[in-house]
Coordinates of C-alpha atoms in Angstrom, one line a residue:
M1 CA -3.9 -25.8 0.4
M2 CA -1.2 -23.9 -1.5
E3 CA 2.1 -25.6 -2.1
N4 CA 4.2 -25.4 1.1
S5 CA 7.3 -23.5 -0.1
A6 CA 8.2 -22.4 3.4
E7 CA 9.0 -25.8 4.9
N8 CA 12.7 -25.5 4.3
T9 CA 13.0 -21.9 5.7
V10 CA 15.9 -21.4 8.0
F11 CA 14.6 -19.1 10.7
R12 CA 17.0 -16.4 11.8
Y13 CA 15.0 -15.0 14.6
R14 CA 13.7 -17.1 17.5
G15 CA 12.3 -16.4 21.0
S16 CA 10.0 -17.5 23.8
T17 CA 8.2 -14.3 24.6
F18 CA 5.5 -12.3 22.9
D19 CA 7.4 -9.0 23.3
S20 CA 10.5 -10.3 21.6
M21 CA 8.5 -11.4 18.6
I22 CA 6.8 -7.9 18.3
E23 CA 10.3 -6.3 18.5
S24 CA 11.5 -8.5 15.6
L25 CA 8.4 -7.7 13.5
G26 CA 9.3 -4.0 14.0
A27 CA 12.0 -4.5 11.4
V28 CA 9.2 -4.7 8.8
F29 CA 6.4 -2.6 10.2
G30 CA 8.3 0.0 12.2
T31 CA 7.9 0.4 15.9
F32 CA 4.4 -0.5 17.2
D33 CA 2.9 -1.6 20.5
A34 CA 0.9 -4.8 20.9
D35 CA -1.0 -6.6 23.7
L36 CA -1.5 -10.3 24.0
V37 CA -5.2 -11.3 24.5
G38 CA -5.3 -13.9 27.3
R39 CA -2.4 -16.1 28.3
T40 CA -0.5 -18.5 26.1
Q41 CA 1.7 -21.2 27.5
D42 CA 4.9 -22.2 25.8
F43 CA 5.0 -19.1 23.6
N44 CA 7.8 -20.3 21.3
W45 CA 8.2 -18.5 17.9
A46 CA 10.5 -18.4 14.9
L47 CA 10.6 -15.8 12.1
D48 CA 12.5 -15.2 9.0
L49 CA 12.4 -11.7 7.3
A50 CA 13.3 -10.9 3.7
G51 CA 12.5 -8.0 1.4
C52 CA 13.2 -5.4 -1.2
E53 CA 12.2 -1.7 -1.5
S54 CA 8.6 -2.3 -2.5
A55 CA 7.8 -5.6 -0.6
A56 CA 8.8 -7.8 2.3
L57 CA 8.2 -11.4 3.3
I58 CA 7.5 -12.6 6.9
T59 CA 7.6 -16.3 7.4
G60 CA 6.4 -17.2 10.9
N61 CA 6.2 -20.4 12.9
H62 CA 4.5 -20.6 16.3
Q63 CA 4.1 -23.5 18.6
T64 CA 0.6 -22.6 19.6
G65 CA -2.2 -20.2 18.5
F66 CA -2.7 -16.8 20.0
Q67 CA -4.5 -13.5 19.6
F68 CA -3.2 -9.9 20.0
R69 CA -4.1 -6.3 19.5
A70 CA -1.7 -3.8 17.9
Q71 CA -1.4 0.0 18.5
W72 CA 0.3 1.8 15.7
C73 CA 2.5 4.8 16.4
S74 CA 3.0 7.7 13.9
E75 CA 6.4 6.3 12.9
A76 CA 4.9 2.9 11.7
T77 CA 4.5 2.4 8.0
E78 CA 1.3 1.3 6.3
H79 CA 1.2 -1.9 4.3
L80 CA -1.1 -4.3 2.5
S81 CA -0.5 -7.8 3.8
I82 CA -1.3 -10.9 1.8
V83 CA -1.4 -13.9 4.1
V84 CA -0.6 -17.4 2.7
P85 CA -1.3 -20.2 5.3
R86 CA 1.0 -23.2 5.0
R87 CA -0.1 -24.9 8.2
G88 CA -2.8 -23.6 10.5
G89 CA -4.3 -20.1 9.7
M90 CA -4.4 -16.5 10.5
G91 CA -7.4 -14.2 11.1
V92 CA -8.2 -10.5 11.7
T93 CA -11.3 -8.9 13.3
Y94 CA -13.0 -5.6 12.4
G95 CA -15.5 -5.0 15.1
S96 CA -17.9 -8.0 14.9
R97 CA -16.6 -9.1 11.5
M98 CA -13.8 -11.7 11.1
A99 CA -11.8 -12.6 8.1
E100 CA -9.4 -15.6 7.9
A101 CA -6.6 -17.1 5.8
R102 CA -7.1 -20.9 5.7
E103 CA -7.0 -23.7 3.3
E104 CA -7.7 -22.5 -0.3
R105 CA -8.2 -18.9 1.0
L106 CA -5.9 -15.9 1.2
L107 CA -6.3 -13.0 3.6
L108 CA -5.8 -9.3 2.5
Y109 CA -5.6 -6.6 5.1
R110 CA -4.1 -3.1 5.7
N111 CA -2.1 -3.3 8.9
F112 CA -3.6 -0.2 10.5
E113 CA -7.2 -1.5 10.3
P114 CA -7.8 -4.7 12.3
D115 CA -9.0 -4.6 15.9
S116 CA -7.1 -7.8 16.6
I117 CA -5.0 -10.4 14.8
S118 CA -5.0 -14.2 15.6
I119 CA -2.9 -17.1 14.7
H120 CA -4.5 -20.6 14.6
G121 CA -3.2 -24.1 14.9
Q122 CA -0.4 -26.0 16.6
S123 CA 3.1 -25.6 15.1
N124 CA 1.5 -23.3 12.5
L125 CA 3.5 -21.9 9.5
I126 CA 2.5 -18.7 7.8
D127 CA 3.9 -16.7 4.9
E128 CA 2.9 -13.0 4.8
L129 CA 3.7 -10.9 1.8
V130 CA 3.8 -7.2 2.8
L131 CA 3.4 -4.6 0.0
N132 CA 4.0 -0.9 0.7
W133 CA 0.7 0.9 1.0
S134 CA 2.0 3.7 -1.2
L135 CA 1.9 1.2 -4.1
I136 CA -1.8 0.6 -3.5
Q137 CA -2.5 4.4 -3.2
R138 CA -0.6 5.1 -6.4
T139 CA -2.5 2.3 -8.2
I140 CA -5.8 3.7 -7.0
G141 CA -4.9 7.2 -8.2
E142 CA -3.7 6.0 -11.6
T143 CA -6.7 3.6 -12.1
F144 CA -9.4 6.1 -11.2
D145 CA -7.6 9.3 -11.9
M146 CA -8.4 10.6 -8.4
P147 CA -6.7 11.3 -5.1
F148 CA -7.1 8.6 -2.4
S149 CA -6.4 8.2 1.3
G150 CA -7.8 6.3 4.2
S151 CA -9.5 2.9 4.1
L152 CA -10.0 1.0 0.9
D153 CA -12.6 -1.3 2.4
L154 CA -11.0 -4.2 0.5
L155 CA -12.8 -7.6 0.6
P156 CA -10.4 -9.4 2.9
E157 CA -10.7 -13.0 1.8
V158 CA -9.7 -14.3 -1.7
D159 CA -10.9 -17.7 -2.8
L160 CA -8.1 -19.6 -4.5
S161 CA -10.6 -21.9 -6.4
T162 CA -11.7 -18.9 -8.6
P163 CA -9.8 -17.5 -11.6
V164 CA -9.2 -14.2 -9.8
G165 CA -8.0 -16.0 -6.7
R166 CA -5.6 -18.3 -8.7
T167 CA -4.2 -15.2 -10.5
I168 CA -3.6 -13.4 -7.2
G169 CA -2.2 -16.6 -5.6
N170 CA 0.2 -17.3 -8.5
L171 CA 1.5 -13.7 -8.5
T172 CA 1.9 -13.8 -4.7
E173 CA 3.8 -17.1 -4.9
A174 CA 6.0 -15.8 -7.6
I175 CA 7.0 -12.8 -5.5
I176 CA 7.5 -14.9 -2.4
D177 CA 9.7 -17.3 -4.2
G178 CA 11.6 -14.4 -5.8
I179 CA 12.2 -12.7 -2.4
R180 CA 12.9 -15.7 -0.1
D181 CA 16.6 -16.4 0.6
N182 CA 17.7 -13.2 -1.2
G183 CA 16.1 -14.5 -4.4
P184 CA 16.3 -13.2 -8.0
L185 CA 13.7 -10.4 -7.4
C186 CA 16.0 -8.9 -4.8
Q187 CA 18.7 -8.7 -7.5
S188 CA 16.4 -7.0 -10.1
P189 CA 14.6 -3.9 -8.8
I190 CA 13.0 -3.4 -12.2
A191 CA 11.5 -6.9 -12.3
M192 CA 10.4 -6.4 -8.7
A193 CA 8.7 -3.1 -9.5
H194 CA 6.9 -4.6 -12.4
I195 CA 5.6 -7.8 -10.7
T196 CA 4.4 -6.0 -7.6
Q197 CA 2.7 -3.4 -9.7
A198 CA 1.0 -6.2 -11.7
L199 CA -0.2 -7.7 -8.4
A200 CA -1.5 -4.3 -7.2
D201 CA -3.3 -3.8 -10.5
V202 CA -5.1 -7.2 -10.3
I203 CA -6.1 -6.6 -6.7
I204 CA -7.5 -3.1 -7.4
R205 CA -9.3 -4.2 -10.5
M206 CA -10.6 -7.6 -9.4
V207 CA -11.1 -7.6 -5.6
P208 CA -14.2 -5.7 -4.5
H209 CA -13.5 -2.4 -2.6
R210 CA -15.2 0.9 -2.1
F211 CA -14.2 2.2 -5.5
S212 CA -15.1 -0.9 -7.5
H213 CA -18.3 0.6 -8.8
L214 CA -16.3 3.2 -10.7
L215 CA -14.6 0.6 -12.9
D216 CA -17.7 -0.1 -14.9
K217 CA -18.6 3.6 -14.9
K218 CA -15.2 4.5 -16.3
L219 CA -15.6 2.1 -19.2
H220 CA -18.7 3.8 -20.7
M221 CA -18.6 7.3 -19.3
I222 CA -16.2 9.6 -21.2
A223 CA -15.7 12.9 -19.5
P224 CA -17.4 15.7 -21.3
G225 CA -15.4 18.4 -23.2
H226 CA -15.4 21.0 -20.4
V227 CA -13.9 18.5 -17.9
R228 CA -11.3 17.5 -20.4
R229 CA -10.5 21.1 -21.2
G230 CA -10.2 21.9 -17.5
I231 CA -7.8 19.0 -17.0
E232 CA -5.7 20.1 -20.1
F233 CA -5.5 23.6 -18.6
M234 CA -4.4 22.3 -15.2
C235 CA -1.7 20.0 -16.7
A236 CA -0.3 22.9 -18.9
N237 CA -0.2 25.2 -15.9
V238 CA 0.3 22.9 -13.0
N239 CA 3.3 24.9 -11.7
Q240 CA 1.5 28.2 -12.0
P241 CA -0.7 30.0 -9.3
I242 CA -4.0 29.1 -11.1
T243 CA -7.4 29.3 -9.4
M244 CA -10.7 27.4 -10.0
P245 CA -12.3 30.4 -11.8
M246 CA -9.4 30.5 -14.1
V247 CA -9.8 26.7 -14.8
A248 CA -13.6 27.2 -15.4
D249 CA -12.9 30.1 -17.7
A250 CA -10.5 28.0 -19.8
A251 CA -13.0 25.2 -19.9
G252 CA -15.8 27.6 -21.0
V253 CA -18.2 26.9 -18.1
S254 CA -19.1 28.3 -14.7
T255 CA -17.2 27.2 -11.6
R256 CA -20.4 25.4 -10.5
A257 CA -20.7 23.5 -13.8
L258 CA -16.9 22.6 -13.6
E259 CA -17.4 21.3 -10.0
A260 CA -20.4 19.3 -11.0
G261 CA -18.6 17.8 -14.0
F262 CA -15.6 16.7 -11.9
R263 CA -17.8 15.2 -9.2
A264 CA -19.8 13.2 -11.8
F265 CA -17.0 12.0 -14.0
K266 CA -13.9 12.1 -11.8
N267 CA -15.5 11.5 -8.4
T268 CA -13.5 14.4 -7.0
T269 CA -13.4 18.2 -7.0
P270 CA -11.4 20.3 -9.5
A271 CA -9.3 21.6 -6.6
A272 CA -8.5 18.1 -5.3
Y273 CA -7.6 17.0 -8.9
L274 CA -5.2 19.9 -9.2
Q275 CA -3.6 19.0 -5.9
M276 CA -3.2 15.5 -7.1
L277 CA -1.4 16.7 -10.2
R278 CA 0.9 18.8 -8.2
L279 CA 1.6 16.0 -5.7
R280 CA 2.5 13.7 -8.6
A281 CA 4.9 16.3 -10.0
A282 CA 6.5 16.9 -6.7
R283 CA 6.9 13.1 -6.2
E284 CA 8.6 12.8 -9.6
D285 CA 11.1 15.4 -8.5
L286 CA 11.7 13.6 -5.2
L287 CA 12.1 10.3 -7.1
D288 CA 14.7 11.8 -9.5
P289 CA 18.1 10.9 -8.1
E290 CA 19.6 13.7 -10.2
N291 CA 17.4 16.4 -8.8
R292 CA 19.5 18.5 -6.4
M293 CA 16.7 21.0 -5.4
L294 CA 16.0 21.5 -1.7
M295 CA 12.7 20.1 -0.3
K296 CA 11.5 23.7 0.2
E297 CA 12.3 24.6 -3.4
I298 CA 10.3 21.6 -4.7
C299 CA 7.4 22.6 -2.6
L300 CA 7.4 26.1 -3.9
K301 CA 7.9 25.0 -7.5
W302 CA 4.6 23.0 -7.4
G303 CA 2.5 25.5 -5.5
F304 CA 2.8 24.2 -1.9
F305 CA 3.7 27.2 0.3
Q306 CA 3.4 25.4 3.7
F307 CA 5.8 22.5 4.1
G308 CA 3.9 21.0 7.0
R309 CA 0.7 20.9 5.0
F310 CA 2.5 19.5 2.0
A311 CA 4.1 16.7 4.1
A312 CA 0.7 15.8 5.6
V313 CA -1.1 15.6 2.3
Y314 CA 1.8 13.8 0.7
R315 CA 1.9 11.1 3.4
A316 CA -1.9 10.7 3.2
H317 CA -1.6 10.1 -0.6
Y318 CA 1.6 8.1 -0.9
G319 CA 1.9 6.4 2.6
E320 CA 5.3 7.9 3.4
N321 CA 6.8 11.3 4.2
P322 CA 8.5 13.3 1.4
S323 CA 11.7 13.1 3.3
E324 CA 11.4 9.3 3.4
T325 CA 10.9 9.2 -0.4
R326 CA 14.1 11.3 -1.0
R327 CA 16.1 9.3 1.6
R328 CA 15.1 6.0 0.0
V329 CA 16.1 7.3 -3.5
C330 CA 19.3 8.8 -2.3
G331 CA 20.2 5.6 -0.4
S332 CA 19.5 3.4 -3.5
N333 CA 21.6 5.7 -5.7
S334 CA 24.5 5.6 -3.2
R335 CA 24.4 1.8 -3.2
R336 CA 24.5 1.7 -7.0
S337 CA 27.4 4.1 -7.0
S338 CA 29.4 2.0 -4.6

């Protein structure tokens, strides 16, 4: 059992109905609907919420165990949750499979994926560290040099008795302690960004998922010259209206050979790789508080001629709409100015 650092929590939100609890959780996850499975007597709950831009902490206390299903609306945000049980436990189900946070075991899950969520034990006490899914998507993209969206198929349980488990557990506890009660990480955005990135890196590199097999491959497979030349041409002309035949010509191979090389060594297509480069460039503009360009101008600058399509691809890749990225940066800049 991990050290119980939540025992002294002063709960700011309390209630006696399931609906009121879901409404309070909406402050972290955004609006979502949920249905209680079965009936639960004496449904008394208490929550405390804390957070910064890249992570949030939910500390929950429930008088009895229960199970519920969630229906996520389009406005809800995606997160990776790391569940730390203090008393009792918490589980999620995916079809016939169940994963659970319990003594000496953490639970990792993407909030959009489980069929149902259950809380176990009388007078249970649960800490849930919530990381923005955009952090995970960005870490995948930078680690494997490829675009990513959808399910990661991450192994949901982490054994705290293993070296990997202890490392993830220690980083998780450090972030929880740094967030709770408006802690020091809330006062240092740079430190918060570094420690959450470190946690994301360890998870992506050490916890099995659907891209894990590419880690060993990446160590000993260096992309051949024509793939590297294609990438260099793309990077040098990312804001130009280039086509795949132009990239292939610059790489000195046929378009078919270029495609085969990218699939074998980058696990993607040349066109998807170029789109990823352009998305990164557009995101850098959106994250620049000094950039005064209109959203439409940023789209056109990086080769996206349909804003609706750009917004959809951007959200799939980074877990948020481009307008949300700009609003968050502008809001943070306004707070610093004041």
